[in-house]
CSV table of C-alpha atoms in Angstrom, one decimal:
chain,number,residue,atom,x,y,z
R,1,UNK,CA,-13.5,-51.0,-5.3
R,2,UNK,CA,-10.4,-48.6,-5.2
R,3,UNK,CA,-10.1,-49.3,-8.7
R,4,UNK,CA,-13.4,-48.1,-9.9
R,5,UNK,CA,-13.0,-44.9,-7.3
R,6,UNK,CA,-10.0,-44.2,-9.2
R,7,UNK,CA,-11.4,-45.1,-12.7
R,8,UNK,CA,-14.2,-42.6,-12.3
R,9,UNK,CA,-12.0,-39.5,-10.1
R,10,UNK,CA,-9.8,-39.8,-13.5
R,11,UNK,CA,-13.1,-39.9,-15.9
R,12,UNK,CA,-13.9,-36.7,-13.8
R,13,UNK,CA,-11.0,-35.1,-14.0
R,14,UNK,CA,-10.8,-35.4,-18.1
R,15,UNK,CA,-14.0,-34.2,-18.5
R,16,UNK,CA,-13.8,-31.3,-15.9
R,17,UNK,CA,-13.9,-27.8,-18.1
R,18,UNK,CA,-10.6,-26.5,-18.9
R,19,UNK,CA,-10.3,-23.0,-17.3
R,20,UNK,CA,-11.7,-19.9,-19.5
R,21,UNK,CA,-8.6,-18.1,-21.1
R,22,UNK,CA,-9.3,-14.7,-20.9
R,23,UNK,CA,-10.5,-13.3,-23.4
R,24,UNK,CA,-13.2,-15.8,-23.9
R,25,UNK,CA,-16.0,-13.5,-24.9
R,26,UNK,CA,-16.6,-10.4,-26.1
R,27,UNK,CA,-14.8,-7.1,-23.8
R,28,UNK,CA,-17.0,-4.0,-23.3
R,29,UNK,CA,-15.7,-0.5,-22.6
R,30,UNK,CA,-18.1,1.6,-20.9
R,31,UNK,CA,-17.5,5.7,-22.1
R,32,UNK,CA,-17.9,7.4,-19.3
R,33,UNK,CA,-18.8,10.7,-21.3
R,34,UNK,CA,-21.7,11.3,-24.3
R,35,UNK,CA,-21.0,10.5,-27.7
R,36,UNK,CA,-19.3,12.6,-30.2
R,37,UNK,CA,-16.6,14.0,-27.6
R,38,UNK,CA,-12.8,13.3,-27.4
R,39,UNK,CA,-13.7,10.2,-24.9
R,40,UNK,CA,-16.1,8.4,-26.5
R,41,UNK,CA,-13.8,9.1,-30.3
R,42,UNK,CA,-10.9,8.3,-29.2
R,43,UNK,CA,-12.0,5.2,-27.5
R,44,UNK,CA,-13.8,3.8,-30.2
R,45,UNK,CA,-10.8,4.5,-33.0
R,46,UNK,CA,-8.7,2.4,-30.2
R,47,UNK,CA,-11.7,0.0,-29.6
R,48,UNK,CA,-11.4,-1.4,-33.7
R,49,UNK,CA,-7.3,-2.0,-33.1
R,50,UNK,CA,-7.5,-3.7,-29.5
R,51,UNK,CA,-10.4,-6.5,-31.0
R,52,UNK,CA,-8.1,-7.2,-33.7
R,53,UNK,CA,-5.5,-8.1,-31.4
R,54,UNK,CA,-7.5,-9.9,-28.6
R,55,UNK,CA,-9.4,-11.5,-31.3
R,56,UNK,CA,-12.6,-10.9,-29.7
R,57,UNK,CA,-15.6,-8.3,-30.5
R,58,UNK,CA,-14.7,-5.1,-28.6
R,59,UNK,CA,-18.1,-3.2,-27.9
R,60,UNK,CA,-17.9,0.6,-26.8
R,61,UNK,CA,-21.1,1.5,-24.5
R,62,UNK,CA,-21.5,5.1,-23.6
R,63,UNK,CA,-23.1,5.7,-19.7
R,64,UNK,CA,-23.0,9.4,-20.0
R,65,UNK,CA,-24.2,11.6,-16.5
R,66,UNK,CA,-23.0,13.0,-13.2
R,67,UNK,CA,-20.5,14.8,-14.0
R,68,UNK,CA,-18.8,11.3,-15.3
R,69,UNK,CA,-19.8,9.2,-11.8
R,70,UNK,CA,-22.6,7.6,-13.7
R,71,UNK,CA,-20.1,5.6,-16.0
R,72,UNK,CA,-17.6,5.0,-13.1
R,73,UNK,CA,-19.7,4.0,-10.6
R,74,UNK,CA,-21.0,1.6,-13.0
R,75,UNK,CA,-18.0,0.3,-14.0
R,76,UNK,CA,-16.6,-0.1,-10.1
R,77,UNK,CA,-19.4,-2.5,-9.5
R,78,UNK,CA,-19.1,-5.0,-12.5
R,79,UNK,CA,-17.4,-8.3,-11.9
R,80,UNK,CA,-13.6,-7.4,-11.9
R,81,UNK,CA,-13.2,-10.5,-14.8
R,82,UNK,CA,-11.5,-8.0,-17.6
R,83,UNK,CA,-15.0,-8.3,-19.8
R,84,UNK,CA,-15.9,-4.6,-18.1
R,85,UNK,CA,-13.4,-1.8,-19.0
R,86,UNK,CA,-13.7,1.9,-18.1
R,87,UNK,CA,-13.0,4.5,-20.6
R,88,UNK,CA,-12.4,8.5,-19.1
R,89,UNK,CA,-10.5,11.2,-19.0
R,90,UNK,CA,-8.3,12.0,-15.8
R,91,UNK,CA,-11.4,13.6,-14.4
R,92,UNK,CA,-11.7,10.4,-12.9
R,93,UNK,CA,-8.9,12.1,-10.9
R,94,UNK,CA,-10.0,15.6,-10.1
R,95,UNK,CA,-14.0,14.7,-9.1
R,96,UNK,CA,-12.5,13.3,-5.8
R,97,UNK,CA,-11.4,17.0,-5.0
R,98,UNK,CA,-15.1,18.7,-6.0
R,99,UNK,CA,-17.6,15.8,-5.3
R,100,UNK,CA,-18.3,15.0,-0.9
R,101,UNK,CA,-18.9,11.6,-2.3
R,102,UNK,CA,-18.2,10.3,-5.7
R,103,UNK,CA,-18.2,7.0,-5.1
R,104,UNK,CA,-15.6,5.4,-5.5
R,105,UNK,CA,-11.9,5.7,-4.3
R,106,UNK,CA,-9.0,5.6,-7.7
R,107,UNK,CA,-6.8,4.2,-5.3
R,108,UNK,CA,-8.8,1.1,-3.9
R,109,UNK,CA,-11.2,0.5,-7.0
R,110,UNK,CA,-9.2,0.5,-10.3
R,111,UNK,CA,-6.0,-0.3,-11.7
R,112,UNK,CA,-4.9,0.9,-14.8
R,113,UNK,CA,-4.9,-0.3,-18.5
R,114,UNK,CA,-3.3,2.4,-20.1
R,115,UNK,CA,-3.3,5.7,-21.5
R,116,UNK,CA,-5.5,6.1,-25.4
R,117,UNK,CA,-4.4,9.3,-25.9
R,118,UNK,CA,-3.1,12.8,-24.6
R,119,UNK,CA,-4.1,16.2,-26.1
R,120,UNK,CA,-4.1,19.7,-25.1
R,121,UNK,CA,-7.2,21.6,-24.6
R,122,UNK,CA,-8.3,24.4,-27.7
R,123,UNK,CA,-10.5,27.2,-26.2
R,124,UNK,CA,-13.1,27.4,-28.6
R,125,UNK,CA,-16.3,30.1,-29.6
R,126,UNK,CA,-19.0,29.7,-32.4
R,127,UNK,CA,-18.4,31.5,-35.4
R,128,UNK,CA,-21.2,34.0,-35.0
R,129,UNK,CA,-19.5,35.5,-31.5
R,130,UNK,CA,-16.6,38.3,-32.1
R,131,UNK,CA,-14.1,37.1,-30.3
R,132,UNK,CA,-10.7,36.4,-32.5
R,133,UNK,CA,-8.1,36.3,-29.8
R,134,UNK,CA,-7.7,35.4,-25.9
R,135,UNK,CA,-7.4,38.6,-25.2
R,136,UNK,CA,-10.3,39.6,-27.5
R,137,UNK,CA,-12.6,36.9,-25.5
R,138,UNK,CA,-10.9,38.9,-21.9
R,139,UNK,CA,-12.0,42.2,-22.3
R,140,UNK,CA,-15.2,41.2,-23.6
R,141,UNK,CA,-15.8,39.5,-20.6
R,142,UNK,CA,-14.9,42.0,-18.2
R,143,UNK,CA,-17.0,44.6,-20.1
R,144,UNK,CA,-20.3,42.4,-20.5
R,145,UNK,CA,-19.5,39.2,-18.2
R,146,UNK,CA,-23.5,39.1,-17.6
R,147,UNK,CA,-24.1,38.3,-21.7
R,148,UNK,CA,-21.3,35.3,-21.8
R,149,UNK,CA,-21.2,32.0,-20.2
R,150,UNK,CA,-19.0,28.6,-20.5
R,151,UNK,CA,-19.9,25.0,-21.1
R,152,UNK,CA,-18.4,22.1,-20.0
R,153,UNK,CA,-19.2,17.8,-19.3
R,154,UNK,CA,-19.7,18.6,-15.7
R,155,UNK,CA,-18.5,20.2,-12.6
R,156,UNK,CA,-14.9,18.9,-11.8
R,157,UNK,CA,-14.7,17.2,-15.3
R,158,UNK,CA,-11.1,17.8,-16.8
R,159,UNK,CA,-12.5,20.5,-19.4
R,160,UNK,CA,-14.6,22.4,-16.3
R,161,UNK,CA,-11.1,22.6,-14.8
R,162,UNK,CA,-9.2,23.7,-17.5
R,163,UNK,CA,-11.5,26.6,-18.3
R,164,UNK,CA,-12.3,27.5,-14.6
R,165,UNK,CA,-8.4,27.7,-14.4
R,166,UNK,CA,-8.4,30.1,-17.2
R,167,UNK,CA,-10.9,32.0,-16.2
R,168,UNK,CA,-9.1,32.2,-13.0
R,169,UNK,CA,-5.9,33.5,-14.3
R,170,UNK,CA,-7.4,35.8,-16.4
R,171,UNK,CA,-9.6,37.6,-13.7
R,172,UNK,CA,-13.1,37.0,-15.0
R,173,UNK,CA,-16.3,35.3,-13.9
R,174,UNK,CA,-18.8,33.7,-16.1
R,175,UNK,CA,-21.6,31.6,-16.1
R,176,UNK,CA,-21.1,27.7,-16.2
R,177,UNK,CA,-23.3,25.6,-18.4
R,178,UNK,CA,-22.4,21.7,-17.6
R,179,UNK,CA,-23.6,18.8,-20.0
R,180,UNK,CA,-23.1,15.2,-19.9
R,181,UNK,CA,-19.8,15.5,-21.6
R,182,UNK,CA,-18.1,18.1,-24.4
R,183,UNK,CA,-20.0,16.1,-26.8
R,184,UNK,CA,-23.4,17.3,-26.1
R,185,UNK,CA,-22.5,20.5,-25.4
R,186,UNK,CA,-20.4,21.6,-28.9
R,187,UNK,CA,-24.0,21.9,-30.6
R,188,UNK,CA,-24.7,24.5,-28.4
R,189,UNK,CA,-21.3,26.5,-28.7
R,190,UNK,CA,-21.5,26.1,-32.4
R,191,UNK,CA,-25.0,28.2,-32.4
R,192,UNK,CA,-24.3,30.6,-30.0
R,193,UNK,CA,-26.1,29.5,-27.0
R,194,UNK,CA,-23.3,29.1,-24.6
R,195,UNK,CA,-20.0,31.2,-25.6
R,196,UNK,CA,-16.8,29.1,-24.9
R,197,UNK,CA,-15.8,25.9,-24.6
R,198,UNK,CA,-12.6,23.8,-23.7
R,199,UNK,CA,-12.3,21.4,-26.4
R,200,UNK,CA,-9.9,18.7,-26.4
R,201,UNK,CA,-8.2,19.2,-30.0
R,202,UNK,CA,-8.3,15.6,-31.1
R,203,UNK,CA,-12.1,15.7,-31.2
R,204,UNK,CA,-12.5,19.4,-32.0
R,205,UNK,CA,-10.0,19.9,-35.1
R,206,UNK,CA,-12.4,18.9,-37.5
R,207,UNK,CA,-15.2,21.5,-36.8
R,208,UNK,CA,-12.5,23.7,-36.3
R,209,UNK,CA,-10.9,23.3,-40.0
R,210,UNK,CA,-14.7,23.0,-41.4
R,211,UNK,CA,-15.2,26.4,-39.5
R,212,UNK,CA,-17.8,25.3,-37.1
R,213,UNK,CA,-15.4,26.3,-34.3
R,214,UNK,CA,-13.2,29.4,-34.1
R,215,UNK,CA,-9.9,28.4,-32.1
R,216,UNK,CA,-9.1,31.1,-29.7
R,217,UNK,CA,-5.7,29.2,-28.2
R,218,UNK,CA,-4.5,25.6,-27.5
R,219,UNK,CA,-3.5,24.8,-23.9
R,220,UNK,CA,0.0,23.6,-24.6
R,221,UNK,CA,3.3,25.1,-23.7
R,222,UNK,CA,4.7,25.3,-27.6
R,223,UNK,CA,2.6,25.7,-30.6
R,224,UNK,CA,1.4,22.5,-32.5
R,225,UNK,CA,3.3,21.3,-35.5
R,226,UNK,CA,-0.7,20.1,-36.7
R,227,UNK,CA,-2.2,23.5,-36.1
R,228,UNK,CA,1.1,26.3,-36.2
R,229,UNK,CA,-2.1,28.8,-36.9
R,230,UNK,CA,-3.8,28.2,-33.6
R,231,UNK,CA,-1.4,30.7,-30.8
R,232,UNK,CA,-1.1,29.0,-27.5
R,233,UNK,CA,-2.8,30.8,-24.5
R,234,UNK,CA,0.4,31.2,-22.8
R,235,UNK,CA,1.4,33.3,-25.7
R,236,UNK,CA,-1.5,35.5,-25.2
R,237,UNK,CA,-1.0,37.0,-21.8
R,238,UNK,CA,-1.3,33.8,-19.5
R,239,UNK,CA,2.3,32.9,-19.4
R,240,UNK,CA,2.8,29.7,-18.5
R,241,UNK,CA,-0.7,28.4,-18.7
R,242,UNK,CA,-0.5,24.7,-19.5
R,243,UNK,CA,-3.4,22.1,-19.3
R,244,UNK,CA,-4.2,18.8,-21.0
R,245,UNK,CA,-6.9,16.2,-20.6
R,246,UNK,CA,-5.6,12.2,-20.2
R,247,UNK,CA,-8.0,9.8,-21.9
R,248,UNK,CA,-7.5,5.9,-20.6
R,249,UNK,CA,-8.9,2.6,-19.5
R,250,UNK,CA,-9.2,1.5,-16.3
R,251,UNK,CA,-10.6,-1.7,-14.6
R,252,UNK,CA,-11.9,-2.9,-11.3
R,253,UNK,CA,-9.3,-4.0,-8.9
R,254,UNK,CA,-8.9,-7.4,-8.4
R,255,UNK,CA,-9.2,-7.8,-12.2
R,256,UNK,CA,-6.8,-11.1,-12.9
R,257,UNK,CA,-3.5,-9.8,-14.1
R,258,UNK,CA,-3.5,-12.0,-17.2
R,259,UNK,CA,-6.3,-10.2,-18.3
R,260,UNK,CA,-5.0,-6.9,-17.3
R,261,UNK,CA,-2.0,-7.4,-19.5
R,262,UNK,CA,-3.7,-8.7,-22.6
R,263,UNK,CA,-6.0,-5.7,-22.6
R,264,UNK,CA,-2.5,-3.7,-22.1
R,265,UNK,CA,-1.0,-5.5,-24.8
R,266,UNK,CA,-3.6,-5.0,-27.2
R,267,UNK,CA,-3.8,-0.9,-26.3
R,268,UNK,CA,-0.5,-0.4,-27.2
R,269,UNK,CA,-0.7,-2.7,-30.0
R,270,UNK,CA,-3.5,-0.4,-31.2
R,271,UNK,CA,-1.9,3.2,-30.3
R,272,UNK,CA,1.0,2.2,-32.1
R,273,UNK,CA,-0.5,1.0,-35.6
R,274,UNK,CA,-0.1,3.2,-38.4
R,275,UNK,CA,-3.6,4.3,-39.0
R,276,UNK,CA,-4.4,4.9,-35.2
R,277,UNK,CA,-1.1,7.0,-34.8
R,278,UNK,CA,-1.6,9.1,-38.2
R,279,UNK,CA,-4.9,9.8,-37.0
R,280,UNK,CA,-4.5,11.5,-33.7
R,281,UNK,CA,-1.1,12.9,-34.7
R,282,UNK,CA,-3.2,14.5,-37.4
R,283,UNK,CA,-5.7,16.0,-34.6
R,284,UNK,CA,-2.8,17.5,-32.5
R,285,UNK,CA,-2.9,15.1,-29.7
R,286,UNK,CA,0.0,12.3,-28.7
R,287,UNK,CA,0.2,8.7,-27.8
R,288,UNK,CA,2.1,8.0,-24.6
R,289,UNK,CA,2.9,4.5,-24.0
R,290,UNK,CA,2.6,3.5,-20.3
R,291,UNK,CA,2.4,0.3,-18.5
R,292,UNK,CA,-0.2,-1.0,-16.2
R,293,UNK,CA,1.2,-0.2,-13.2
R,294,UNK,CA,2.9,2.8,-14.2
R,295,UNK,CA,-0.2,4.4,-15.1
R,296,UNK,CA,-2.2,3.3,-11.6
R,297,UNK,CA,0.3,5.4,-9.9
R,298,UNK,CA,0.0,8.4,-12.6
R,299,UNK,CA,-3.3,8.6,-11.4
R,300,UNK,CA,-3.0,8.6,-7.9
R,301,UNK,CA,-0.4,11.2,-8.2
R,302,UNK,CA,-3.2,13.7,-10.2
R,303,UNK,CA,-5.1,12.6,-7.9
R,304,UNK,CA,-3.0,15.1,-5.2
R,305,UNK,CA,-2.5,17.6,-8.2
R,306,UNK,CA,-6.3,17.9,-8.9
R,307,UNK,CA,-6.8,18.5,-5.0
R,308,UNK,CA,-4.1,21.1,-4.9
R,309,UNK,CA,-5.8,22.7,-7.9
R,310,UNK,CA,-9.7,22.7,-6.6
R,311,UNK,CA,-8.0,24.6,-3.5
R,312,UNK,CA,-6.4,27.1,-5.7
R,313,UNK,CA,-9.2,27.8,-7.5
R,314,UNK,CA,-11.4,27.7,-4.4
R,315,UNK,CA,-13.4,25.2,-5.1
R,316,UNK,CA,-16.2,23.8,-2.5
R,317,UNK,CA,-17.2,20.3,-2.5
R,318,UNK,CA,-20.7,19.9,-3.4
């Protein structure tokens, strides 16, 4: 009798499945912004690279809405299995500081993948407003503040604090027009409808070099060796204004670290090939090779700096 126990425990045990190595299946990275902005492009140039290198289909999903809370709430609740990757900006890190509840907490729901991409911010008009310069755009707006008005993907979103910053430094008060994400709003600054617009410069140099865009100034420190044209706004009578917009991936916490540092592996594998690299260096924007863990902390540390900045610029809550 002990014999035939053993005889079938061993049968068992060779035909048990073999454990799923990760990945298995297709991964999904949920945009947290509409389509056709610096988010969803950049993700999607990445997206091509990472499925070579996980040899798996990599499918980019855009949940646009909220002011960005729509894709990461969704992307907090899915099965923390590496399959379900969040794709945002570091507003991920400032909403905390304008939303009473955004629904999640950076510190206790995700850890960090990596960074895609970081790019300063171009302030951009259409080409049917006047403006040429920064300070063109300032004393048009202290003069007629009531006929101007500024888009961005949402209240607390990384470009709604860039330009509220600006706007703040620069003594003016303008209307806010908020879409769900740059992407859907760019139509609308192209014809006129809303006036300005911070841009990230990796999504907006082509419609600025086809002239769809007029580039007032770029957010960085230094002029950019892709764009020595474009004056910085710190040049321009706001010394020393800097501000740039983060773009990584994120999943749940708890995700198995195996699968956290495959989807790692195959980022940097895809930020660092030739096309990907000639691509955003071409757009004025910069890969910054980061690991896992190294970026987690990054973001709890903007986390403080977005808070810091809401209370500077006297921002309530909502």
């Amino acid at each position: 009798m002990k014999k035939v126990v053993a005889a079938l425990l061993v049968a068992v045990a060779c035909t048990a499945p073999a454990a799923e190595v990760f990945p298995a299946r297709p991964v999904r990275i949920v945009v947290a912004a509409s389509p056709g902005g610096l988010v969803d492009i950049s993700t999607r140039l990445v997206a091509q690279k990472m499925a070579e290198k996980l040899g798996q289909p990599v499918i980019v999903e855009n949940r646009a809405g909220a002011d960005t809370l729509l894709g990461i709430r969704y992307v907090k609740g899915a099965p923390a299995d590496g399959y379900t990757v969040l794709a945002t900006s570091n507003s991920i890190a400032s909403q905390p500081a304008v939303k009473l509840d955004p629904g999640y907490d950076l510190a206790k729901d995700f850890l960090g993948i990596g960074l895609v991409v970081r790019s300063p911010w171009v302030m951009v008009v259409g080409p049917s407003q006047l403006d040429r310069s920064v300070a063109d755009f300032i004393a048009r707006a202290n003069a007629k503040p009531a006929e101007m008005s500024f888009a961005s993907g949402g209240v607390g979103t990384t470009p709604y604090m860039a330009a509220a910053m600006f706007l703040q430094r620069a003594g003016v008060k303008l209307l806010h027009v908020p879409y769900k994400g740059n992407g859907a709003a760019i139509p609308d600054v192209i014809s006129g409808r809303v006036t300005m617009i911070f841009e990230g410069l990796g999504s907006g140099a082509g419609k600025i070099r086809g002239g769809q865009l007029r580039a007032l100034g770029v957010s960085s420190l230094q002029r950019l060796p892709a764009f020595p044209e474009i004056p910085t706004i710190a040049e321009q009578g706001l010394p020393n204004f800097s501000s740039y917009v983060d773009i990584g991936l994120l999943v749940p916490s708890g995700t198995p670290k195996d699968a956290v540092d495959k989807l790692s592996a195959a980022l940097q594998a895809a930020i660092t090939s030739k096309e990907v690299r000639e691509r955003f260096e071409g757009a004025g924007a910069e890969m910054v090779p980061i690991k896992p863990q190294e970026y987690t902390e990054a973001l709890k540390r903007e986390t403080v700096q977005m808070g810091k900045l809401a209370a500077e610029l006297g921002l309530q809550k909502q």
